[in-house]
Amino acid sequence: MVEFLNVIFNGISIGSVLLIAALGLAVVFGLMGVINMAHGELIMLGAYTTFVVQNVFRGLGSPLSETYIIFAIPMAFLVTALVGLLLEKGVVRFLYGRPLETLLATWGVSLILQQFVRSVNWVLVIGLTLFCLLFFGAWWVVSRRPDFDRIRNLFFTIILPLSAAISVVIGVVLAQTYKLAVTQPWFGAQNVNVTAPKWLQDGLNIGALRLPYTRLFIIFLTILCVAGIYYFFQRTAWGLRIRAVTQNRSMSSCLGIPTQKVDALTFALGSGLAGVAGCAISLLGSVGPNTGQNYIVDTFMVVVVGGVGKLVGSIVAALAIGTVSYIIGSNALAPLLSPIPPLADLFAFFATTSMAKVMVFALIIIFLQVRPAGLFPQKGRTVDA
């Protein structure tokens, strides 16, 4: 029984990670109707941000090195929120109302981000920074002209390739001048490890049950995120604007709500929550370019099962899916089902991480046949909007 309770606790901590990731996806998918296939890569960027912050604080020595996780959480949120904001303004904004194109475009962005993490070095960073300064600087200057709409195509034809060419040339010169000093990848294709601070490496003993501080910290972080999201949407002016645009975009625009700013803020908020989820995931295992792919499908399932746009549904679905997946994958049911050999053999067959997901997905498919709108379906004007 102690082992089974320990498995349930670990499953709840996994469900907590899914919940943080699902909160961000529920904001983007549930409130905006955007299928963001790059959400998993935003989780991965949050995990890598935690790794970078850890290395920076290690250079500062003890005791500051033991506090890096406190600074890594807001930094992961800010980095991924900024990436999400750029993604919304550069890609998603032009694809609203076209779900298939949005899915394909964000899937392409996810592949780009994976390769970016594998290949990023000083040459690439300097080149991208220089390109952004040249192109967007020129955009800001030229867009102030009254005839910008007439010369927009000419601007892209000249400035875009020119900015790219200058950036590439400077990058090549740097690579030839400094050789491997600036061309060595920062991370590479291999996984990197984030070590939990010493004050999170112990555990809480309750009788024969041991609860690791790391997983307790993740559960506490999840509670803070849920409370923060609830407060933001229910008690702030921008939260009210987001809910208004969600229910009726055209009427909200007529009332003076800046719908484009609302879209950008919503996407940045959802992306930032994905970064926080990445920070939590980094405490559970190694981090690699494919880290986000291990969670993206489960995260979508949480949103669908809980009910699109429903915070309570996401909470229940995340904890249920995370706990059930861990119980099946760890074969914790074998001792309980030993009196029934066929059932024990069935669950033993699915007692791996990958096979447990197969069984959970099968159960979800059966559940959606009964309740296709999820645990908490939308009602009233939200459905009509």
mmCIF file of C-alpha atoms in Angstrom:
data_model
loop_
_atom_site.group_PDB
_atom_site.id
_atom_site.type_symbol
_atom_site.label_atom_id
_atom_site.label_comp_id
_atom_site.label_asym_id
_atom_site.label_seq_id
_atom_site.Cartn_x
_atom_site.Cartn_y
_atom_site.Cartn_z
ATOM 1 C CA MET A 1 0.000 0.000 0.000
ATOM 2 C CA VAL A 2 2.886 2.394 0.767
ATOM 3 C CA GLU A 3 4.372 1.738 -2.658
ATOM 4 C CA PHE A 4 0.991 2.320 -4.299
ATOM 5 C CA LEU A 5 0.543 5.634 -2.448
ATOM 6 C CA ASN A 6 4.035 6.656 -3.543
ATOM 7 C CA VAL A 7 3.091 5.878 -7.158
ATOM 8 C CA ILE A 8 -0.065 7.977 -6.837
ATOM 9 C CA PHE A 9 1.959 10.889 -5.468
ATOM 10 C CA ASN A 10 4.445 10.657 -8.346
ATOM 11 C CA GLY A 11 1.543 10.497 -10.782
ATOM 12 C CA ILE A 12 0.032 13.645 -9.269
ATOM 13 C CA SER A 13 3.370 15.448 -9.699
ATOM 14 C CA ILE A 14 3.479 14.385 -13.366
ATOM 15 C CA GLY A 15 -0.112 15.564 -13.704
ATOM 16 C CA SER A 16 0.931 18.895 -12.174
ATOM 17 C CA VAL A 17 3.526 19.358 -14.921
ATOM 18 C CA LEU A 18 0.888 18.518 -17.520
ATOM 19 C CA LEU A 19 -1.453 21.017 -15.900
ATOM 20 C CA ILE A 20 1.041 23.892 -16.143
ATOM 21 C CA ALA A 21 1.655 23.050 -19.807
ATOM 22 C CA ALA A 22 -2.063 22.602 -20.424
ATOM 23 C CA LEU A 23 -2.860 25.983 -18.856
ATOM 24 C CA GLY A 24 -0.796 27.677 -21.540
ATOM 25 C CA LEU A 25 -2.335 25.568 -24.291
ATOM 26 C CA ALA A 26 -5.839 26.085 -22.911
ATOM 27 C CA VAL A 27 -5.285 29.843 -23.078
ATOM 28 C CA VAL A 28 -4.097 29.692 -26.692
ATOM 29 C CA PHE A 29 -6.237 26.845 -28.031
ATOM 30 C CA GLY A 30 -9.248 27.183 -25.779
ATOM 31 C CA LEU A 31 -9.615 30.963 -25.857
ATOM 32 C CA MET A 32 -8.159 31.795 -29.288
ATOM 33 C CA GLY A 33 -8.913 28.639 -31.276
ATOM 34 C CA VAL A 34 -5.263 28.376 -32.411
ATOM 35 C CA ILE A 35 -3.721 24.904 -32.683
ATOM 36 C CA ASN A 36 -0.143 25.686 -31.664
ATOM 37 C CA MET A 37 2.039 22.686 -32.535
ATOM 38 C CA ALA A 38 5.097 24.628 -31.348
ATOM 39 C CA HIS A 39 3.834 24.600 -27.755
ATOM 40 C CA GLY A 40 6.064 21.633 -26.936
ATOM 41 C CA GLU A 41 9.116 23.517 -28.192
ATOM 42 C CA LEU A 42 8.194 26.456 -25.965
ATOM 43 C CA ILE A 43 8.270 23.990 -23.061
ATOM 44 C CA MET A 44 11.712 22.888 -24.277
ATOM 45 C CA LEU A 45 12.935 26.505 -24.422
ATOM 46 C CA GLY A 46 11.797 27.017 -20.823
ATOM 47 C CA ALA A 47 13.795 23.958 -19.769
ATOM 48 C CA TYR A 48 16.913 25.193 -21.585
ATOM 49 C CA THR A 49 16.476 28.629 -20.012
ATOM 50 C CA THR A 50 16.550 26.932 -16.605
ATOM 51 C CA PHE A 51 19.767 25.152 -17.613
ATOM 52 C CA VAL A 52 21.399 28.445 -18.650
ATOM 53 C CA VAL A 53 20.323 30.230 -15.449
ATOM 54 C CA GLN A 54 21.701 27.315 -13.416
ATOM 55 C CA ASN A 55 25.120 27.639 -15.108
ATOM 56 C CA VAL A 56 25.171 31.414 -14.590
ATOM 57 C CA PHE A 57 24.451 31.049 -10.869
ATOM 58 C CA ARG A 58 27.037 28.297 -10.517
ATOM 59 C CA GLY A 59 29.636 30.859 -11.536
ATOM 60 C CA LEU A 60 28.499 33.083 -8.660
ATOM 61 C CA GLY A 61 29.303 30.392 -6.112
ATOM 62 C CA SER A 62 27.463 29.320 -2.982
ATOM 63 C CA PRO A 63 25.000 30.241 -1.508
ATOM 64 C CA LEU A 64 23.629 32.097 -4.579
ATOM 65 C CA SER A 65 23.990 28.958 -6.695
ATOM 66 C CA GLU A 66 21.345 27.266 -4.542
ATOM 67 C CA THR A 67 18.736 29.932 -5.352
ATOM 68 C CA TYR A 68 18.900 29.685 -9.143
ATOM 69 C CA ILE A 69 15.492 27.993 -9.453
ATOM 70 C CA ILE A 70 13.757 31.046 -7.932
ATOM 71 C CA PHE A 71 15.184 33.222 -10.714
ATOM 72 C CA ALA A 72 14.859 30.562 -13.428
ATOM 73 C CA ILE A 73 11.050 30.429 -13.183
ATOM 74 C CA PRO A 74 10.352 34.104 -14.088
ATOM 75 C CA MET A 75 13.209 34.051 -16.623
ATOM 76 C CA ALA A 76 11.729 30.986 -18.353
ATOM 77 C CA PHE A 77 8.351 32.728 -18.407
ATOM 78 C CA LEU A 78 9.803 35.914 -19.916
ATOM 79 C CA VAL A 79 11.910 34.157 -22.570
ATOM 80 C CA THR A 80 9.120 31.930 -23.834
ATOM 81 C CA ALA A 81 6.550 34.741 -23.609
ATOM 82 C CA LEU A 82 8.800 36.856 -25.847
ATOM 83 C CA VAL A 83 9.218 33.967 -28.312
ATOM 84 C CA GLY A 84 5.442 33.455 -28.285
ATOM 85 C CA LEU A 85 4.871 37.157 -28.896
ATOM 86 C CA LEU A 86 7.205 37.073 -31.912
ATOM 87 C CA LEU A 87 5.460 33.925 -33.167
ATOM 88 C CA GLU A 88 2.053 35.566 -32.890
ATOM 89 C CA LYS A 89 3.121 38.778 -34.604
ATOM 90 C CA GLY A 90 5.189 37.068 -37.292
ATOM 91 C CA VAL A 91 3.135 33.974 -38.151
ATOM 92 C CA VAL A 92 -0.106 33.306 -36.286
ATOM 93 C CA ARG A 93 -1.601 36.788 -36.731
ATOM 94 C CA PHE A 94 -1.941 36.215 -40.469
ATOM 95 C CA LEU A 95 -3.612 32.801 -40.069
ATOM 96 C CA TYR A 96 -6.534 33.415 -37.670
ATOM 97 C CA GLY A 97 -9.617 31.541 -38.812
ATOM 98 C CA ARG A 98 -7.529 29.066 -40.843
ATOM 99 C CA PRO A 99 -6.826 26.168 -38.451
ATOM 100 C CA LEU A 100 -5.146 23.850 -40.955
ATOM 101 C CA GLU A 101 -2.672 26.506 -42.099
ATOM 102 C CA THR A 102 -2.016 27.479 -38.466
ATOM 103 C CA LEU A 103 -1.317 23.857 -37.549
ATOM 104 C CA LEU A 104 1.128 23.393 -40.435
ATOM 105 C CA ALA A 105 2.868 26.733 -39.836
ATOM 106 C CA THR A 106 3.377 26.161 -36.100
ATOM 107 C CA TRP A 107 4.551 22.603 -36.800
ATOM 108 C CA GLY A 108 7.187 24.086 -39.104
ATOM 109 C CA VAL A 109 8.154 26.542 -36.366
ATOM 110 C CA SER A 110 8.529 23.633 -33.929
ATOM 111 C CA LEU A 111 11.016 21.935 -36.284
ATOM 112 C CA ILE A 112 12.927 25.209 -36.670
ATOM 113 C CA LEU A 113 13.147 25.650 -32.889
ATOM 114 C CA GLN A 114 14.391 22.091 -32.408
ATOM 115 C CA GLN A 115 17.159 22.590 -34.951
ATOM 116 C CA PHE A 116 17.913 26.051 -33.544
ATOM 117 C CA VAL A 117 18.644 24.561 -30.117
ATOM 118 C CA ARG A 118 20.905 21.922 -31.676
ATOM 119 C CA SER A 119 22.869 24.450 -33.759
ATOM 120 C CA VAL A 120 22.756 27.773 -31.877
ATOM 121 C CA ASN A 121 26.159 29.457 -31.486
ATOM 122 C CA TRP A 122 27.575 32.973 -31.339
ATOM 123 C CA VAL A 123 27.653 33.351 -35.126
ATOM 124 C CA LEU A 124 23.983 32.414 -35.440
ATOM 125 C CA VAL A 125 22.936 34.699 -32.575
ATOM 126 C CA ILE A 126 24.914 37.663 -33.910
ATOM 127 C CA GLY A 127 23.566 37.097 -37.427
ATOM 128 C CA LEU A 128 19.951 36.877 -36.280
ATOM 129 C CA THR A 129 20.315 39.929 -34.047
ATOM 130 C CA LEU A 130 21.868 41.936 -36.861
ATOM 131 C CA PHE A 131 19.158 40.842 -39.308
ATOM 132 C CA CYS A 132 16.399 41.888 -36.882
ATOM 133 C CA LEU A 133 18.033 45.266 -36.266
ATOM 134 C CA LEU A 134 18.465 45.957 -39.990
ATOM 135 C CA PHE A 135 15.119 44.667 -41.209
ATOM 136 C CA PHE A 136 12.820 45.845 -38.436
ATOM 137 C CA GLY A 137 14.728 49.099 -38.066
ATOM 138 C CA ALA A 138 14.190 49.811 -41.743
ATOM 139 C CA TRP A 139 10.544 48.734 -41.373
ATOM 140 C CA TRP A 140 10.049 51.198 -38.502
ATOM 141 C CA VAL A 141 11.585 54.061 -40.499
ATOM 142 C CA VAL A 142 9.850 53.373 -43.817
ATOM 143 C CA SER A 143 6.448 52.546 -42.261
ATOM 144 C CA ARG A 144 6.190 56.144 -41.076
ATOM 145 C CA ARG A 145 5.936 57.332 -44.680
ATOM 146 C CA PRO A 146 2.375 58.160 -45.755
ATOM 147 C CA ASP A 147 2.766 56.104 -48.948
ATOM 148 C CA PHE A 148 4.049 52.959 -47.187
ATOM 149 C CA ASP A 149 1.139 50.818 -48.390
ATOM 150 C CA ARG A 150 2.061 51.617 -51.985
ATOM 151 C CA ILE A 151 5.748 50.742 -51.594
ATOM 152 C CA ARG A 152 5.300 47.781 -49.201
ATOM 153 C CA ASN A 153 6.090 45.137 -51.840
ATOM 154 C CA LEU A 154 9.127 47.094 -53.053
ATOM 155 C CA PHE A 155 10.341 47.357 -49.464
ATOM 156 C CA PHE A 156 10.206 43.592 -48.959
ATOM 157 C CA THR A 157 11.841 42.955 -52.330
ATOM 158 C CA ILE A 158 14.866 45.132 -51.508
ATOM 159 C CA ILE A 159 15.308 45.276 -47.720
ATOM 160 C CA LEU A 160 14.607 41.624 -46.845
ATOM 161 C CA PRO A 161 17.321 40.044 -49.041
ATOM 162 C CA LEU A 162 19.707 42.931 -48.338
ATOM 163 C CA SER A 163 19.401 42.493 -44.557
ATOM 164 C CA ALA A 164 19.818 38.734 -44.889
ATOM 165 C CA ALA A 165 22.894 39.113 -47.129
ATOM 166 C CA ILE A 166 24.617 41.541 -44.756
ATOM 167 C CA SER A 167 23.929 39.252 -41.781
ATOM 168 C CA VAL A 168 25.252 36.167 -43.602
ATOM 169 C CA VAL A 169 28.420 37.955 -44.748
ATOM 170 C CA ILE A 170 29.222 39.217 -41.250
ATOM 171 C CA GLY A 171 28.542 35.744 -39.832
ATOM 172 C CA VAL A 172 30.912 34.123 -42.343
ATOM 173 C CA VAL A 173 33.610 36.702 -41.575
ATOM 174 C CA LEU A 174 33.278 36.028 -37.839
ATOM 175 C CA ALA A 175 33.414 32.268 -38.409
ATOM 176 C CA GLN A 176 36.567 32.560 -40.546
ATOM 177 C CA THR A 177 38.255 34.979 -38.146
ATOM 178 C CA TYR A 178 37.573 33.267 -34.817
ATOM 179 C CA LYS A 179 37.178 29.668 -36.059
ATOM 180 C CA LEU A 180 35.593 27.394 -33.413
ATOM 181 C CA ALA A 181 35.506 30.117 -30.763
ATOM 182 C CA VAL A 182 32.165 31.375 -32.059
ATOM 183 C CA THR A 183 30.942 28.434 -34.171
ATOM 184 C CA GLN A 184 30.868 25.794 -31.419
ATOM 185 C CA PRO A 185 27.194 24.929 -30.585
ATOM 186 C CA TRP A 186 26.065 25.991 -27.136
ATOM 187 C CA PHE A 187 24.017 22.870 -26.417
ATOM 188 C CA GLY A 188 24.323 20.417 -29.305
ATOM 189 C CA ALA A 189 22.070 17.440 -29.942
ATOM 190 C CA GLN A 190 22.848 15.701 -26.643
ATOM 191 C CA ASN A 191 20.701 16.110 -23.560
ATOM 192 C CA VAL A 192 21.776 18.409 -20.731
ATOM 193 C CA ASN A 193 21.118 17.988 -17.017
ATOM 194 C CA VAL A 194 19.594 20.408 -14.535
ATOM 195 C CA THR A 195 20.514 19.648 -10.931
ATOM 196 C CA ALA A 196 17.959 20.545 -8.299
ATOM 197 C CA PRO A 197 19.219 22.806 -5.484
ATOM 198 C CA LYS A 198 20.345 20.993 -2.350
ATOM 199 C CA TRP A 199 17.286 22.147 -0.433
ATOM 200 C CA LEU A 200 15.117 20.282 -2.969
ATOM 201 C CA GLN A 201 17.131 17.062 -3.013
ATOM 202 C CA ASP A 202 15.773 15.660 0.254
ATOM 203 C CA GLY A 203 12.269 14.455 0.990
ATOM 204 C CA LEU A 204 9.436 14.627 3.507
ATOM 205 C CA ASN A 205 8.854 11.427 5.482
ATOM 206 C CA ILE A 206 5.280 10.649 6.501
ATOM 207 C CA GLY A 207 5.461 7.290 8.226
ATOM 208 C CA ALA A 208 6.804 4.847 5.652
ATOM 209 C CA LEU A 209 5.867 7.217 2.806
ATOM 210 C CA ARG A 210 8.582 9.493 1.389
ATOM 211 C CA LEU A 211 7.607 12.587 -0.604
ATOM 212 C CA PRO A 212 10.525 14.152 -2.552
ATOM 213 C CA TYR A 213 10.830 17.907 -2.108
ATOM 214 C CA THR A 214 11.311 18.316 -5.856
ATOM 215 C CA ARG A 215 7.868 16.934 -6.642
ATOM 216 C CA LEU A 216 6.304 18.855 -3.755
ATOM 217 C CA PHE A 217 7.864 22.009 -5.200
ATOM 218 C CA ILE A 218 6.349 21.239 -8.614
ATOM 219 C CA ILE A 219 2.905 20.747 -7.075
ATOM 220 C CA PHE A 220 3.260 24.038 -5.168
ATOM 221 C CA LEU A 221 4.362 25.802 -8.386
ATOM 222 C CA THR A 222 1.306 24.411 -10.172
ATOM 223 C CA ILE A 223 -1.006 25.743 -7.458
ATOM 224 C CA LEU A 224 0.591 29.192 -7.797
ATOM 225 C CA CYS A 225 0.152 29.144 -11.585
ATOM 226 C CA VAL A 226 -3.503 28.104 -11.358
ATOM 227 C CA ALA A 227 -4.229 30.778 -8.746
ATOM 228 C CA GLY A 228 -2.382 33.401 -10.814
ATOM 229 C CA ILE A 229 -4.271 32.555 -13.997
ATOM 230 C CA TYR A 230 -7.596 32.591 -12.193
ATOM 231 C CA TYR A 231 -6.834 35.967 -10.626
ATOM 232 C CA PHE A 232 -5.651 37.399 -13.945
ATOM 233 C CA PHE A 233 -8.756 36.379 -15.863
ATOM 234 C CA GLN A 234 -11.297 37.165 -13.158
ATOM 235 C CA ARG A 235 -9.843 40.218 -11.383
ATOM 236 C CA THR A 236 -7.864 42.279 -13.905
ATOM 237 C CA ALA A 237 -8.896 44.613 -16.717
ATOM 238 C CA TRP A 238 -6.915 42.707 -19.351
ATOM 239 C CA GLY A 239 -8.412 39.429 -18.178
ATOM 240 C CA LEU A 240 -11.857 40.939 -18.669
ATOM 241 C CA ARG A 241 -10.860 42.098 -22.159
ATOM 242 C CA ILE A 242 -9.618 38.612 -23.067
ATOM 243 C CA ARG A 243 -12.871 37.017 -21.898
ATOM 244 C CA ALA A 244 -14.872 39.617 -23.812
ATOM 245 C CA VAL A 245 -12.948 39.011 -27.052
ATOM 246 C CA THR A 246 -13.343 35.262 -26.554
ATOM 247 C CA GLN A 247 -17.128 35.544 -26.350
ATOM 248 C CA ASN A 248 -17.691 38.114 -29.098
ATOM 249 C CA ARG A 249 -14.748 39.552 -31.010
ATOM 250 C CA SER A 250 -16.685 41.933 -33.281
ATOM 251 C CA MET A 251 -18.720 43.450 -30.444
ATOM 252 C CA SER A 252 -15.581 43.837 -28.313
ATOM 253 C CA SER A 253 -13.899 45.690 -31.164
ATOM 254 C CA CYS A 254 -16.898 47.988 -31.508
ATOM 255 C CA LEU A 255 -16.646 48.805 -27.794
ATOM 256 C CA GLY A 256 -13.034 49.921 -28.198
ATOM 257 C CA ILE A 257 -11.165 46.843 -26.990
ATOM 258 C CA PRO A 258 -7.872 46.498 -28.947
ATOM 259 C CA THR A 259 -8.398 42.948 -30.199
ATOM 260 C CA GLN A 260 -4.948 42.643 -31.785
ATOM 261 C CA LYS A 261 -3.256 43.567 -28.505
ATOM 262 C CA VAL A 262 -5.509 41.088 -26.711
ATOM 263 C CA ASP A 263 -4.477 38.347 -29.142
ATOM 264 C CA ALA A 264 -0.786 39.136 -28.685
ATOM 265 C CA LEU A 265 -1.082 39.237 -24.876
ATOM 266 C CA THR A 266 -3.031 35.968 -24.786
ATOM 267 C CA PHE A 267 -0.500 34.166 -26.945
ATOM 268 C CA ALA A 268 2.419 35.542 -24.911
ATOM 269 C CA LEU A 269 0.733 34.475 -21.656
ATOM 270 C CA GLY A 270 0.129 30.938 -22.908
ATOM 271 C CA SER A 271 3.702 30.693 -24.178
ATOM 272 C CA GLY A 272 5.082 31.958 -20.863
ATOM 273 C CA LEU A 273 3.183 29.255 -18.985
ATOM 274 C CA ALA A 274 4.758 26.689 -21.307
ATOM 275 C CA GLY A 275 8.161 28.021 -20.238
ATOM 276 C CA VAL A 276 7.247 27.563 -16.561
ATOM 277 C CA ALA A 277 6.234 23.976 -17.371
ATOM 278 C CA GLY A 278 9.640 23.474 -18.984
ATOM 279 C CA CYS A 279 11.302 24.748 -15.822
ATOM 280 C CA ALA A 280 9.372 22.161 -13.789
ATOM 281 C CA ILE A 281 10.165 19.377 -16.267
ATOM 282 C CA SER A 282 13.885 20.120 -16.057
ATOM 283 C CA LEU A 283 13.802 19.129 -12.369
ATOM 284 C CA LEU A 284 12.507 15.647 -13.254
ATOM 285 C CA GLY A 285 15.082 14.567 -15.837
ATOM 286 C CA SER A 286 17.505 15.550 -18.559
ATOM 287 C CA VAL A 287 16.583 18.166 -21.167
ATOM 288 C CA GLY A 288 17.012 17.762 -24.920
ATOM 289 C CA PRO A 289 15.777 19.216 -28.228
ATOM 290 C CA ASN A 290 12.938 16.653 -28.298
ATOM 291 C CA THR A 291 11.789 17.234 -24.709
ATOM 292 C CA GLY A 292 8.667 19.111 -25.746
ATOM 293 C CA GLN A 293 7.523 16.326 -28.070
ATOM 294 C CA ASN A 294 7.168 14.013 -25.069
ATOM 295 C CA TYR A 295 4.480 16.276 -23.569
ATOM 296 C CA ILE A 296 2.673 17.998 -26.430
ATOM 297 C CA VAL A 297 0.218 15.160 -27.204
ATOM 298 C CA ASP A 298 -0.621 14.627 -23.528
ATOM 299 C CA THR A 299 -1.141 18.375 -23.150
ATOM 300 C CA PHE A 300 -3.593 18.490 -26.042
ATOM 301 C CA MET A 301 -5.441 15.533 -24.527
ATOM 302 C CA VAL A 302 -5.761 17.417 -21.224
ATOM 303 C CA VAL A 303 -7.370 20.393 -22.967
ATOM 304 C CA VAL A 304 -9.738 18.227 -25.024
ATOM 305 C CA VAL A 305 -10.784 15.944 -22.164
ATOM 306 C CA GLY A 306 -11.226 18.806 -19.697
ATOM 307 C CA GLY A 307 -13.324 20.880 -22.074
ATOM 308 C CA VAL A 308 -12.007 23.603 -24.335
ATOM 309 C CA GLY A 309 -11.453 26.836 -22.418
ATOM 310 C CA LYS A 310 -12.396 25.368 -19.025
ATOM 311 C CA LEU A 311 -9.880 25.877 -16.208
ATOM 312 C CA VAL A 312 -11.533 23.395 -13.835
ATOM 313 C CA GLY A 313 -11.706 20.794 -16.585
ATOM 314 C CA SER A 314 -8.003 21.193 -17.333
ATOM 315 C CA ILE A 315 -7.157 20.690 -13.649
ATOM 316 C CA VAL A 316 -9.199 17.498 -13.340
ATOM 317 C CA ALA A 317 -8.064 16.089 -16.693
ATOM 318 C CA ALA A 318 -4.363 16.814 -16.108
ATOM 319 C CA LEU A 319 -4.292 15.162 -12.694
ATOM 320 C CA ALA A 320 -6.314 12.193 -13.950
ATOM 321 C CA ILE A 321 -4.238 11.609 -17.104
ATOM 322 C CA GLY A 322 -0.910 12.094 -15.326
ATOM 323 C CA THR A 323 -1.840 9.800 -12.427
ATOM 324 C CA VAL A 324 -3.363 7.052 -14.574
ATOM 325 C CA SER A 325 -0.403 7.100 -16.990
ATOM 326 C CA TYR A 326 2.097 6.762 -14.155
ATOM 327 C CA ILE A 327 0.114 4.018 -12.397
ATOM 328 C CA ILE A 328 -0.150 1.953 -15.584
ATOM 329 C CA GLY A 329 3.449 2.620 -16.672
ATOM 330 C CA SER A 330 4.914 1.637 -13.303
ATOM 331 C CA ASN A 331 2.797 -1.556 -13.132
ATOM 332 C CA ALA A 332 1.572 -0.552 -9.676
ATOM 333 C CA LEU A 333 -1.690 -2.440 -10.250
ATOM 334 C CA ALA A 334 0.005 -5.838 -10.547
ATOM 335 C CA PRO A 335 -0.109 -6.668 -6.802
ATOM 336 C CA LEU A 336 -3.744 -5.572 -6.546
ATOM 337 C CA LEU A 337 -4.804 -7.588 -9.605
ATOM 338 C CA SER A 338 -2.827 -10.736 -8.814
ATOM 339 C CA PRO A 339 -6.037 -12.638 -7.864
ATOM 340 C CA ILE A 340 -7.247 -11.991 -11.431
ATOM 341 C CA PRO A 341 -4.429 -13.297 -13.707
ATOM 342 C CA PRO A 342 -5.889 -12.122 -17.057
ATOM 343 C CA LEU A 343 -6.188 -8.530 -15.860
ATOM 344 C CA ALA A 344 -2.766 -8.667 -14.206
ATOM 345 C CA ASP A 345 -1.215 -9.914 -17.462
ATOM 346 C CA LEU A 346 -3.013 -7.205 -19.443
ATOM 347 C CA PHE A 347 -1.692 -4.374 -17.294
ATOM 348 C CA ALA A 348 1.776 -5.979 -17.187
ATOM 349 C CA PHE A 349 1.809 -5.818 -21.007
ATOM 350 C CA PHE A 350 1.208 -2.054 -20.861
ATOM 351 C CA ALA A 351 3.690 -1.488 -18.000
ATOM 352 C CA THR A 352 6.061 0.781 -19.953
ATOM 353 C CA THR A 353 5.923 4.524 -20.535
ATOM 354 C CA SER A 354 5.105 4.259 -24.237
ATOM 355 C CA MET A 355 2.563 1.444 -23.886
ATOM 356 C CA ALA A 356 0.913 3.208 -20.953
ATOM 357 C CA LYS A 357 0.284 6.189 -23.250
ATOM 358 C CA VAL A 358 -1.322 3.854 -25.781
ATOM 359 C CA MET A 359 -3.721 2.534 -23.147
ATOM 360 C CA VAL A 360 -4.500 6.030 -21.836
ATOM 361 C CA PHE A 361 -5.227 7.276 -25.364
ATOM 362 C CA ALA A 362 -7.540 4.325 -25.922
ATOM 363 C CA LEU A 363 -9.399 5.169 -22.717
ATOM 364 C CA ILE A 364 -9.618 8.821 -23.795
ATOM 365 C CA ILE A 365 -11.082 7.826 -27.167
ATOM 366 C CA ILE A 366 -13.723 5.747 -25.407
ATOM 367 C CA PHE A 367 -14.465 8.632 -23.040
ATOM 368 C CA LEU A 368 -14.868 11.118 -25.913
ATOM 369 C CA GLN A 369 -17.419 8.821 -27.539
ATOM 370 C CA VAL A 370 -19.575 9.337 -24.462
ATOM 371 C CA ARG A 371 -18.747 13.026 -23.809
ATOM 372 C CA PRO A 372 -17.360 14.517 -27.034
ATOM 373 C CA ALA A 373 -17.282 18.036 -25.527
ATOM 374 C CA GLY A 374 -15.153 16.945 -22.560
ATOM 375 C CA LEU A 375 -15.772 16.903 -18.823
ATOM 376 C CA PHE A 376 -16.984 20.504 -18.684
ATOM 377 C CA PRO A 377 -18.457 21.493 -22.070
ATOM 378 C CA GLN A 378 -18.940 25.117 -23.010
ATOM 379 C CA LYS A 379 -22.428 26.532 -22.636
ATOM 380 C CA GLY A 380 -24.381 29.621 -23.614
ATOM 381 C CA ARG A 381 -22.934 32.456 -25.656
ATOM 382 C CA THR A 382 -19.421 31.012 -25.631
ATOM 383 C CA VAL A 383 -20.612 28.133 -27.826
ATOM 384 C CA ASP A 384 -22.410 30.463 -30.221
ATOM 385 C CA ALA A 385 -19.452 32.860 -30.588
#
